[in-house]
Short mmCIF file of C-alpha atoms in Angstrom, two decimals:
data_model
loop_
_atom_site.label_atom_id
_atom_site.label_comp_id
_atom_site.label_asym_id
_atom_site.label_seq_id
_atom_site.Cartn_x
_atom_site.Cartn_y
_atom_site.Cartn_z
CA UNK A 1 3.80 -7.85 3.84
CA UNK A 2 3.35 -6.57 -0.18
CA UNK A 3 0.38 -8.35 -0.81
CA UNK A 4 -2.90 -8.17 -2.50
CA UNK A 5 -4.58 -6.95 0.72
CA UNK A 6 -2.80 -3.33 0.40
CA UNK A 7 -4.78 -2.48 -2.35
CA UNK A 8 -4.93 1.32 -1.95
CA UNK A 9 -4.21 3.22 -5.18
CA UNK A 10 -4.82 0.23 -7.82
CA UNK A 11 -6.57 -0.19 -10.48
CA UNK A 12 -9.28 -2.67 -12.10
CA UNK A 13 -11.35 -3.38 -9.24
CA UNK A 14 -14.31 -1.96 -10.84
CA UNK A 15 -17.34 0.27 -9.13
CA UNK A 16 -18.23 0.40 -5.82
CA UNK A 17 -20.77 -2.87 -5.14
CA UNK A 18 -23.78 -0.93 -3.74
CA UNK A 19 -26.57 -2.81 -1.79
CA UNK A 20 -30.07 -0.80 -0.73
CA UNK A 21 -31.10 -2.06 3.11
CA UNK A 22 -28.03 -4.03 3.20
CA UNK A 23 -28.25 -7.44 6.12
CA UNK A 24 -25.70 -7.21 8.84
CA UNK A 25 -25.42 -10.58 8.09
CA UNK A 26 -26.04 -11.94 4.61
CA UNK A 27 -26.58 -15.62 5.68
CA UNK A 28 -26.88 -17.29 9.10
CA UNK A 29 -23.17 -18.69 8.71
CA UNK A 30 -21.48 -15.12 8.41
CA UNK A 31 -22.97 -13.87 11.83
CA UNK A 32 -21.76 -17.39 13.48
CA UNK A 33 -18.27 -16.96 12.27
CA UNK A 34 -17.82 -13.34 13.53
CA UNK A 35 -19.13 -14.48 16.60
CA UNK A 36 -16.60 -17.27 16.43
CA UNK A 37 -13.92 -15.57 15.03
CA UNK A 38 -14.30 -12.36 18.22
CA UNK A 39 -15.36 -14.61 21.38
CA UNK A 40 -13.33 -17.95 20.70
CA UNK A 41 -11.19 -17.24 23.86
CA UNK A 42 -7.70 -18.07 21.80
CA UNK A 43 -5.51 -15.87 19.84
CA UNK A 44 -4.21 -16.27 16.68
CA UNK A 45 -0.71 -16.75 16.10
CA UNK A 46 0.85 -13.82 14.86
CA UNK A 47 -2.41 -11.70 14.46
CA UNK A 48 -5.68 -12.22 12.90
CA UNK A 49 -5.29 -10.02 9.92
CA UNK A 50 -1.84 -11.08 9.26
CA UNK A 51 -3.52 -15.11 8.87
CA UNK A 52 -5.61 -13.13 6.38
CA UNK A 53 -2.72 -11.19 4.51
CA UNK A 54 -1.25 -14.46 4.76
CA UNK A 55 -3.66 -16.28 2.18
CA UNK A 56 -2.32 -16.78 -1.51
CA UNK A 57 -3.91 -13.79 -3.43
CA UNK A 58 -5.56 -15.60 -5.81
CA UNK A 59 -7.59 -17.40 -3.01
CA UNK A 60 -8.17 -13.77 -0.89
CA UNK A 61 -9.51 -12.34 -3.56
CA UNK A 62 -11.93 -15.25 -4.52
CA UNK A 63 -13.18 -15.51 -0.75
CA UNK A 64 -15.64 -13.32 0.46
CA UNK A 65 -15.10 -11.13 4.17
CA UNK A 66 -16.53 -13.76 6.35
CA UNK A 67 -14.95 -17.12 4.40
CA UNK A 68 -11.22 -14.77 5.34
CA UNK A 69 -12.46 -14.78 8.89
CA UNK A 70 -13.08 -18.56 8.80
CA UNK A 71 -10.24 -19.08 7.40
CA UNK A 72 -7.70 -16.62 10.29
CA UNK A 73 -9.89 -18.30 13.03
CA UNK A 74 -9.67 -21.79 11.90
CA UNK A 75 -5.97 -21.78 10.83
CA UNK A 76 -5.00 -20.00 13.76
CA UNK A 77 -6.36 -22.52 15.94
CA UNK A 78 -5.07 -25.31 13.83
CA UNK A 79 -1.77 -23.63 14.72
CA UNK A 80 -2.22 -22.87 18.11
CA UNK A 81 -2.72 -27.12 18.77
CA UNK A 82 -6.68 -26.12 19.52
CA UNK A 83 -7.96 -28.15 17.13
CA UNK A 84 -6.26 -30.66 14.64
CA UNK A 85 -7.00 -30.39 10.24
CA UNK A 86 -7.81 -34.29 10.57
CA UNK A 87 -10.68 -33.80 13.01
CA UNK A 88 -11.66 -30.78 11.22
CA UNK A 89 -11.61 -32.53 7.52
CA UNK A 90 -14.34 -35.19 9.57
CA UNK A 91 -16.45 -33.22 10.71
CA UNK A 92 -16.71 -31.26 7.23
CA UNK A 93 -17.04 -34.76 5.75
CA UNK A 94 -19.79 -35.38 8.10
CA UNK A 95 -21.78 -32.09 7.61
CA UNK A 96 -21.33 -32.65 4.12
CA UNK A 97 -22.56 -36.28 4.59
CA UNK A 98 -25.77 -34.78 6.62
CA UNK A 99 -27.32 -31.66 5.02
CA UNK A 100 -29.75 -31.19 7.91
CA UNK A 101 -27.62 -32.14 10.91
CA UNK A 102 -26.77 -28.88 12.71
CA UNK A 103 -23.91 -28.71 15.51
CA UNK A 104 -24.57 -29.49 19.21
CA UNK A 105 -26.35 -26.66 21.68
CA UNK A 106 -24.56 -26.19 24.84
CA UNK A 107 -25.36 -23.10 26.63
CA UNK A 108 -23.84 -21.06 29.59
CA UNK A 109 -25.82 -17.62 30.97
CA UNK A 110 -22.28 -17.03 32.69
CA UNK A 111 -20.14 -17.19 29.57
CA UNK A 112 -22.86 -14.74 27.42
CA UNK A 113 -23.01 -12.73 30.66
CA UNK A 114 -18.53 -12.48 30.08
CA UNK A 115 -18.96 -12.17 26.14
CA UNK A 116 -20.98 -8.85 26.98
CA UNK A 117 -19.06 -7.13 29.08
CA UNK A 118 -16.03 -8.24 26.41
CA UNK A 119 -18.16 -6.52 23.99
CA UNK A 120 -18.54 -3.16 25.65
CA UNK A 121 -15.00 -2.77 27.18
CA UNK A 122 -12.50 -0.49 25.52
CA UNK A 123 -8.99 -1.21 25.77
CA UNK A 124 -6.26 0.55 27.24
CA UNK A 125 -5.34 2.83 24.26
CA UNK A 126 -2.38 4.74 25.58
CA UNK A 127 0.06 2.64 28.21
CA UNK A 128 2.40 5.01 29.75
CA UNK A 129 6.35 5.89 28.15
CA UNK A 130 8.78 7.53 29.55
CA UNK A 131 10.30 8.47 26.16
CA UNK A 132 8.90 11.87 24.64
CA UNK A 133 7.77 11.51 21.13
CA UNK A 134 10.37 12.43 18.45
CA UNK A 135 8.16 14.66 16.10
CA UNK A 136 5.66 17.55 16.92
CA UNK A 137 3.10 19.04 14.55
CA UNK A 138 3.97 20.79 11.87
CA UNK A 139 7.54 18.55 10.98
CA UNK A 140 8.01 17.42 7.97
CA UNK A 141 8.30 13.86 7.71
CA UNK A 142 8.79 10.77 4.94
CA UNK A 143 7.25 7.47 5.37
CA UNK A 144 10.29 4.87 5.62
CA UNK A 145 10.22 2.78 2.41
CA UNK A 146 10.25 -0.31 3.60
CA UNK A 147 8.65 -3.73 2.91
CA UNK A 148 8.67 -5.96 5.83
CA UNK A 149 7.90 -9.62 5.27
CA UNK A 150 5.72 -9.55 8.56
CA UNK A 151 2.47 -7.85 9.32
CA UNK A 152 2.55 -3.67 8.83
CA UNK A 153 0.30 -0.98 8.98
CA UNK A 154 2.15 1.08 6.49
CA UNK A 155 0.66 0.62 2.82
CA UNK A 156 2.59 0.74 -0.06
CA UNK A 157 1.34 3.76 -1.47
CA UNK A 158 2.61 5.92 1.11
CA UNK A 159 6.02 4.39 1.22
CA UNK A 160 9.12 7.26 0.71
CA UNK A 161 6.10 9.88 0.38
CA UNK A 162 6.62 13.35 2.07
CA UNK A 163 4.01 14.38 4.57
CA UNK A 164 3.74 16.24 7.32
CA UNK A 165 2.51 15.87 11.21
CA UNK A 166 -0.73 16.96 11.75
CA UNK A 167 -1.45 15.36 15.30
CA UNK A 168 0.01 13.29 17.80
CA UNK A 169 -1.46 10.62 19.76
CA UNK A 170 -0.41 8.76 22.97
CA UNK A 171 1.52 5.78 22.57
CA UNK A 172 0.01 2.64 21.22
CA UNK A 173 1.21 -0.95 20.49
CA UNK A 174 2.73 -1.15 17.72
CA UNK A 175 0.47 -4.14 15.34
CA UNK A 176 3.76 -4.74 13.16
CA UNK A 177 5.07 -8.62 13.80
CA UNK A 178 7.88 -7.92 16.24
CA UNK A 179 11.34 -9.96 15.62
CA UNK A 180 11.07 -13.26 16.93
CA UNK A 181 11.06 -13.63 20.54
CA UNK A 182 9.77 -10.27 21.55
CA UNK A 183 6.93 -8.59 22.42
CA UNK A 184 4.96 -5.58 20.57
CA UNK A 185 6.57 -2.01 20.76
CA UNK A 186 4.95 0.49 22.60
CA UNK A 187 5.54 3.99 19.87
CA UNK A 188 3.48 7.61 19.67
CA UNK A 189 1.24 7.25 16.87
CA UNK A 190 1.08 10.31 15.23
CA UNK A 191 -1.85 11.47 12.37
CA UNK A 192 0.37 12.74 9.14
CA UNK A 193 -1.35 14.16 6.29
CA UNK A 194 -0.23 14.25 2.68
CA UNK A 195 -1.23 16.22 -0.25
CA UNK A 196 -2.47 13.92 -2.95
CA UNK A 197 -0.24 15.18 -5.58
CA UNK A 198 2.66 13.62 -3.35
CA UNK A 199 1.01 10.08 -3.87
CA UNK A 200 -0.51 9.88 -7.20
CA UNK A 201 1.38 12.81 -8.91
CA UNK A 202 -0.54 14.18 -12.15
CA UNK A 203 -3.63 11.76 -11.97
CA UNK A 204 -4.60 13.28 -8.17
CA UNK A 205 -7.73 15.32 -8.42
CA UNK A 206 -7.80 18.59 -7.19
CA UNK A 207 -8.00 20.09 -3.89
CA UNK A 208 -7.73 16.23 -1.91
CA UNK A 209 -5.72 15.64 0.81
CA UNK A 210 -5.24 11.89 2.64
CA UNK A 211 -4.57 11.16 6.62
CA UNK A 212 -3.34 8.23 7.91
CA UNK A 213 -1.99 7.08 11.44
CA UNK A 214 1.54 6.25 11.41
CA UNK A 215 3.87 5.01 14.46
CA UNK A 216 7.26 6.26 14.90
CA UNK A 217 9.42 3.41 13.59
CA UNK A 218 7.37 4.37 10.07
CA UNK A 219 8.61 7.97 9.78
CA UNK A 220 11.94 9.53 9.54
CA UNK A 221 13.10 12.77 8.51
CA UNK B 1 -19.34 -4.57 -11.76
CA UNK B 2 -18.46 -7.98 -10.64
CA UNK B 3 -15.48 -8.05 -9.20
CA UNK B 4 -16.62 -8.06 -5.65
CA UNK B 5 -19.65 -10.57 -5.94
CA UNK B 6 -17.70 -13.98 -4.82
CA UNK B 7 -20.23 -14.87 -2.45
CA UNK B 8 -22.02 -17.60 -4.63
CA UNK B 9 -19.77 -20.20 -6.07
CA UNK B 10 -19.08 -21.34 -2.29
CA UNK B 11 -21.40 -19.86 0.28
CA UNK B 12 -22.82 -23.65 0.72
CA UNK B 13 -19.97 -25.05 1.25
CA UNK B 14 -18.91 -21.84 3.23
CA UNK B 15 -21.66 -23.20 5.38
CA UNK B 16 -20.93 -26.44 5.60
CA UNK B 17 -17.47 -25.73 7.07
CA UNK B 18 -18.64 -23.13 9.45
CA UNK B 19 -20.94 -25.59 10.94
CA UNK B 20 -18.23 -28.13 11.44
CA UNK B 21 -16.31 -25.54 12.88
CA UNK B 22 -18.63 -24.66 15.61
CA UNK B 23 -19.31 -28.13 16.27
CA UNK B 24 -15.62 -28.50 17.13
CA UNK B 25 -15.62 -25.64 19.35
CA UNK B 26 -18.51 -26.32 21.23
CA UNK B 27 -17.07 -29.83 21.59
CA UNK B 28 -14.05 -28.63 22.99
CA UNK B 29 -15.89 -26.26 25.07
CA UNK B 30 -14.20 -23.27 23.64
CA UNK B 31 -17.15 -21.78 23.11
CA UNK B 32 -20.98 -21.87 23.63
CA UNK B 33 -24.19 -21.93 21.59
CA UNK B 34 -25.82 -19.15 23.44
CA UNK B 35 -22.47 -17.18 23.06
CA UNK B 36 -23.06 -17.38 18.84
CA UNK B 37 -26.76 -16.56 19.49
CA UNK B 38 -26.10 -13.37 21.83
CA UNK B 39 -23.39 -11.66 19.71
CA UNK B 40 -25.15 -12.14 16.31
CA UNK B 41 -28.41 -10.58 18.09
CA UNK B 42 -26.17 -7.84 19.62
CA UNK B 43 -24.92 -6.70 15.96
CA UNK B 44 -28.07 -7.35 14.15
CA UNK B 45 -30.63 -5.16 16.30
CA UNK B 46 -28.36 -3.59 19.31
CA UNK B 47 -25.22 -2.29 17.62
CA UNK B 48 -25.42 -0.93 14.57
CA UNK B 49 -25.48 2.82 12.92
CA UNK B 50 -28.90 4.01 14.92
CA UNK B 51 -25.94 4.84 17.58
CA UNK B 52 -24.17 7.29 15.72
CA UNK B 53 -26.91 8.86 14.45
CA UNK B 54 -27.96 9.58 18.22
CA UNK B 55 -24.53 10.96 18.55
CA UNK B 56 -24.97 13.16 15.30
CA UNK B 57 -27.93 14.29 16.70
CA UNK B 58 -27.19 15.30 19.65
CA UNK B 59 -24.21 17.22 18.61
CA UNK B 60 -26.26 19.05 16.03
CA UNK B 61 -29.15 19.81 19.19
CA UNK B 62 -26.35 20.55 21.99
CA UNK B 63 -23.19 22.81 21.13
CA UNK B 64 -21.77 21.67 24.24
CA UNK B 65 -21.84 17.84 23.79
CA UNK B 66 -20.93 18.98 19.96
CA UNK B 67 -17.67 20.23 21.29
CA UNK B 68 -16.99 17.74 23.34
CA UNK B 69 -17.43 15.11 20.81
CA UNK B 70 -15.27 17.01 18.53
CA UNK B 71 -12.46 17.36 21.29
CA UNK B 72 -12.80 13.57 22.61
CA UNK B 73 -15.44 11.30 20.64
CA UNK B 74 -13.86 8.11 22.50
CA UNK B 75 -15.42 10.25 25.80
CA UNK B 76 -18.18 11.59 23.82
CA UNK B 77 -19.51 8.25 23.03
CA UNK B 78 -18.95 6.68 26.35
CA UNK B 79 -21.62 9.44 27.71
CA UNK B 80 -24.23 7.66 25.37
CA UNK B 81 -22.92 4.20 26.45
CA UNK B 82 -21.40 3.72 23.43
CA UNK B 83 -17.68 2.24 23.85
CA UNK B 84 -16.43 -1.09 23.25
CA UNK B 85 -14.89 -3.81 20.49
CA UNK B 86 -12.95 -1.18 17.82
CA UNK B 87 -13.77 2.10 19.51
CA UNK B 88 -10.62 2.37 21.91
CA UNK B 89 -9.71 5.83 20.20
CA UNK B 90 -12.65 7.25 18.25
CA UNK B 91 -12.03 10.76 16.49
CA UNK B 92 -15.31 12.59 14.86
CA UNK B 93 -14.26 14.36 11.96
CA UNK B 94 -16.62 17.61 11.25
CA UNK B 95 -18.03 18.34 7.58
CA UNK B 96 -18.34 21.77 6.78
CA UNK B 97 -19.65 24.03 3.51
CA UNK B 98 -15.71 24.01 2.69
CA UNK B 99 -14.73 20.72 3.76
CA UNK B 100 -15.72 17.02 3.18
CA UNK B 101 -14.23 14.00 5.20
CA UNK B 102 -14.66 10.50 4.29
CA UNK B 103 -13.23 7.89 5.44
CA UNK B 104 -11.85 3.94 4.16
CA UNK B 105 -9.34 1.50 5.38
CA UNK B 106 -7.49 0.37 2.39
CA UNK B 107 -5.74 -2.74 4.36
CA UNK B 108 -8.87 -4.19 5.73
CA UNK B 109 -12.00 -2.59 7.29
CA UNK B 110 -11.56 -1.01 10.38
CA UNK B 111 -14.39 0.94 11.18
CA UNK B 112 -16.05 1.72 14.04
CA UNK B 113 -18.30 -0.78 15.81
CA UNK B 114 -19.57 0.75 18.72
CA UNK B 115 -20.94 4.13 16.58
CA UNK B 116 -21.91 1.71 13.34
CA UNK B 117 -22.15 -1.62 14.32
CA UNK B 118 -20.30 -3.98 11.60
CA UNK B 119 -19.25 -2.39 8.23
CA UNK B 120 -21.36 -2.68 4.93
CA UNK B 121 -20.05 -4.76 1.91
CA UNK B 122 -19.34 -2.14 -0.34
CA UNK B 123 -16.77 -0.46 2.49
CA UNK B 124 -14.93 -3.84 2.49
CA UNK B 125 -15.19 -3.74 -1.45
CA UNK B 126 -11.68 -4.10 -3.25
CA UNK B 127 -13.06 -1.65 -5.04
CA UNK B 128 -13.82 0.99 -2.34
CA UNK B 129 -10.33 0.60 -0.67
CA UNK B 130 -8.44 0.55 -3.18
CA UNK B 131 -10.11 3.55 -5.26
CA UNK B 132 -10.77 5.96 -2.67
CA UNK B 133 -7.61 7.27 -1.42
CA UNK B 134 -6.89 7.80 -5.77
CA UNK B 135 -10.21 8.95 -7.09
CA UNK B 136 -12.23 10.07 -3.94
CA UNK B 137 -14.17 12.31 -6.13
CA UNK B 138 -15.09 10.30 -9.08
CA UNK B 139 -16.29 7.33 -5.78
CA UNK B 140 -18.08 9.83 -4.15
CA UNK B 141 -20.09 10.65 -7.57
CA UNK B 142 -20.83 7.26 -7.92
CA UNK B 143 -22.42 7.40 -4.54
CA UNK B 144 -24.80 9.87 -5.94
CA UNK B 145 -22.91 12.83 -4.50
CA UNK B 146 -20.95 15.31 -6.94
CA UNK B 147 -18.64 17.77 -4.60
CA UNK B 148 -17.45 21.32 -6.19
CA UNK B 149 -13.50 21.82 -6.67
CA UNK B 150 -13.58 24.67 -3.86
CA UNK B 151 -14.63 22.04 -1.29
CA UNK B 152 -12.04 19.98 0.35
CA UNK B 153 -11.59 16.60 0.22
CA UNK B 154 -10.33 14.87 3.33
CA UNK B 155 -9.66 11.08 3.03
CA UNK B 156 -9.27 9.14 6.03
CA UNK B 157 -7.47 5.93 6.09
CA UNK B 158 -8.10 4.02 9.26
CA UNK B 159 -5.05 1.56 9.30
CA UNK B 160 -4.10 1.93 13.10
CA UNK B 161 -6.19 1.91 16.15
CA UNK B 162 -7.89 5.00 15.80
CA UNK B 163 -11.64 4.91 14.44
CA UNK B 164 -13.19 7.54 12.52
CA UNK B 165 -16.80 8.78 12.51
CA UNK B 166 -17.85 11.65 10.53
CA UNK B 167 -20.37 14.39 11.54
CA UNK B 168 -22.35 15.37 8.95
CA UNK B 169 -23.84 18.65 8.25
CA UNK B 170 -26.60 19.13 10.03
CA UNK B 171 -29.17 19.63 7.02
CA UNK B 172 -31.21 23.10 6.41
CA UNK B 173 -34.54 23.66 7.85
CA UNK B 174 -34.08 21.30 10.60
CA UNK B 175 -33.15 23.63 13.69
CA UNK B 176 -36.73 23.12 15.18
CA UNK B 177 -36.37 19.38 15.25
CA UNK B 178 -36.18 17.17 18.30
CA UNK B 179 -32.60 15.09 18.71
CA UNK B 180 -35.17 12.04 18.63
CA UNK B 181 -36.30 13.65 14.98
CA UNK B 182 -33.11 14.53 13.61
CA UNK B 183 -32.17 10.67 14.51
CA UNK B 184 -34.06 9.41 12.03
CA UNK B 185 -32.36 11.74 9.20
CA UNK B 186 -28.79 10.68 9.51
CA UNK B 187 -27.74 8.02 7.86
CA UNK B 188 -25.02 5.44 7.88
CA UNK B 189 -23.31 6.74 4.76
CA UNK B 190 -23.42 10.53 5.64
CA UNK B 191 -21.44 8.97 9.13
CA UNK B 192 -18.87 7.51 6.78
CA UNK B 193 -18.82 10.14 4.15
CA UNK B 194 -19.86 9.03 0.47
CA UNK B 195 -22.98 11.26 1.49
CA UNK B 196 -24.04 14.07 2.57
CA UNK B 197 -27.68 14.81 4.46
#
């Protein structure tokens, strides 16, 4: 979807915030919410980082990274039935209420022992196609201009820019929000580079190029 | 300046509702207390950029592994027991005298867990993503490090699946240091790109 999370290529944003012997975690809170957010056996309907995209731009840009992950887990389990926004409002209320009360401990070895292994496993990256890829390195290629409502891994400032294959990779799922009713498309993902005159014209510096991974349904000739 | 500091105004009350929301879960039974406690612990001392700098390391100490890594870092990485959450497809991109790689992900802030453990604020900065893939050189300057026209500049952005993890050049004068010395000289930056060692 066109909105303020495909920020690539705009202005205004200032310089880079730079932080000596940065934390992992910059308060307690941020480290429970990843680990909420990753091991909270329960996806999120239609994808956690299209519940992010989702939020109104004003508010995305006013959160910081974990409060967006707080808000893609919690939403998605609101909509998922998990849990409901009334109990959720009460037990804010209540921790609001009581400054020092802290949530209950309940502890499993077996379930840390499953979170582990979760944590080291890699998945699948290239299930098998029977379809040959339609480009090879070297073609010349133009990223589709197109602006799907749904989630996409094509940014704007590539869209209807010229590039050219550089690599190709097995076949991946597809993250794009398939039409309703079906599943994710399995594609070759290929690596296509583009000179950086093509996407910023007079204002690119010199001697720059930019690579990106883009899956089939992105590119056409 | 500014832009990216919105921690403050509601960091309590960011708090308060991730407290309520973990009370909920562990309620429901959705998920545990020791669960919370292992992962943070995991990402704060286990996971975190020491592991690609072992990698760097030994690429710089073993032309063999270095070739490998080069050819297959997903593979490369699994030989050091690093694999995992975000590292399904990792691809080590090789700095050079003539070229520089650096890398961003201008949608969000894929990056790659297993080799750097969780990313740094300024890599999830608006102004990083959206900046880098226009101005790389005038970003990289502001990291300190001024690159000459006649040295490329790659820009990666990591939008897919694929995770990037840049080797740096190994520096000069180091050739008759230990892998276990040279660890300690790479840094998380140079393994992302807005430095170089």
């Amino acid at each position: 979807m066109n909105s303020i999370h495909d920020m690539g290529g705009m202005h205004g944003f200032g310089k880079i915030p730079y932080e000596e012997n940065e934390p992992v975690f910059h308060a307690p809170w941020e480290g429970r919410v990843y680990a909420m957010a990753m091991y909270t056996p329960k996806g999120v309907p239609g994808g956690f980082r299209y519940m992010i995209e989702k939020m109104e731009p004003a508010t995305y840009l006013a959160s910081s990274y974990y409060e967006k992950w707080m808000h893609a887990r919690t939403q998605g389990l609101i909509e998922s039935g998990d849990i409901s926004q009334a109990e959720l409002d009460e037990k804010i209320a209540y921790f609001r209420e009581n400054a020092e009360a802290r949530p209950p401990v309940v502890n499993d070895p077996e379930r840390v022992a499953k979170a582990l292994k979760a944590m080291y496993k890699t998945l699948p990256p290239d299930p098998a196609q029977p379809d040959p890829p339609k480009f090879k390195v070297g073609d010349a290629i133009r990223a589709k201009n197109m602006h799907p409502i749904g989630h996409t891994r094509l940014p704007r400032y590539c869209r209807g820019k010229q590039g050219v294959v550089d690599f190709v990779y097995d076949y991946w799922w597809v993250d794009d929000t398939p039409p309703a009713g079906e599943e994710h498309a399995i594609e070759p993902l290929y690596r296509i580079k583009f000179e950086a005159q093509t996407l910023w014209g007079e204002e690119a510096e010199p001697n720059q190029v930019l690579y990106i991974d883009m899956f089939e349904s992105y590119l056409e000739v | 300046m500014g832009h990216d500091h919105h921690h403050s105004h509601s960091s309590a009350d960011a708090e308060i509702r991730a407290k309520a929301l973990e009370a909920l879960l562990v309620e429901k039974g959705l998920i545990t207390t020791d669960v919370i406690d292992e992962v943070v612990r995991k990402y704060e001392e286990d996971i975190g950029p020491m592991n690609g700098a072992r990698v760097v390391a030994r690429a710089w100490t073993e032309p063999s592994y270095k070739k490998w890594l080069l050819e297959d870092g997903t593979a490369a990485s699994a030989d050091m027991g690093y694999t995992g959450k975000e590292g399904a497809k990792i691809v080590v991109l090789e700095n050079t005298a003539e070229v520089h790689n650096v890398v961003v992900c201008t949608l969000c802030s894929c990056y790659p867990w297993p080799l750097l453990g969780l990313p740094p604020n300024w890599y999830k900065s608006y102004a990083y993503r959206s900046r880098v893939v226009r101005e790389p050189r005038k970003v990289l300057s502001e990291f300190g490090l001024e690159l000459g026209e006649d040295i490329e500049v790659r820009v990666w952005d990591s939008n897919s699946e694929i995770r990037y993890l840049v080797l740096p050049e190994q520096p000069a004068g180091t050739s008759d240091l230990s892998a276990g010395e040279l660890t300690e000289l790479v840094t998380r930056d140079s393994m992302i790109g807005v430095a170089r060692l």
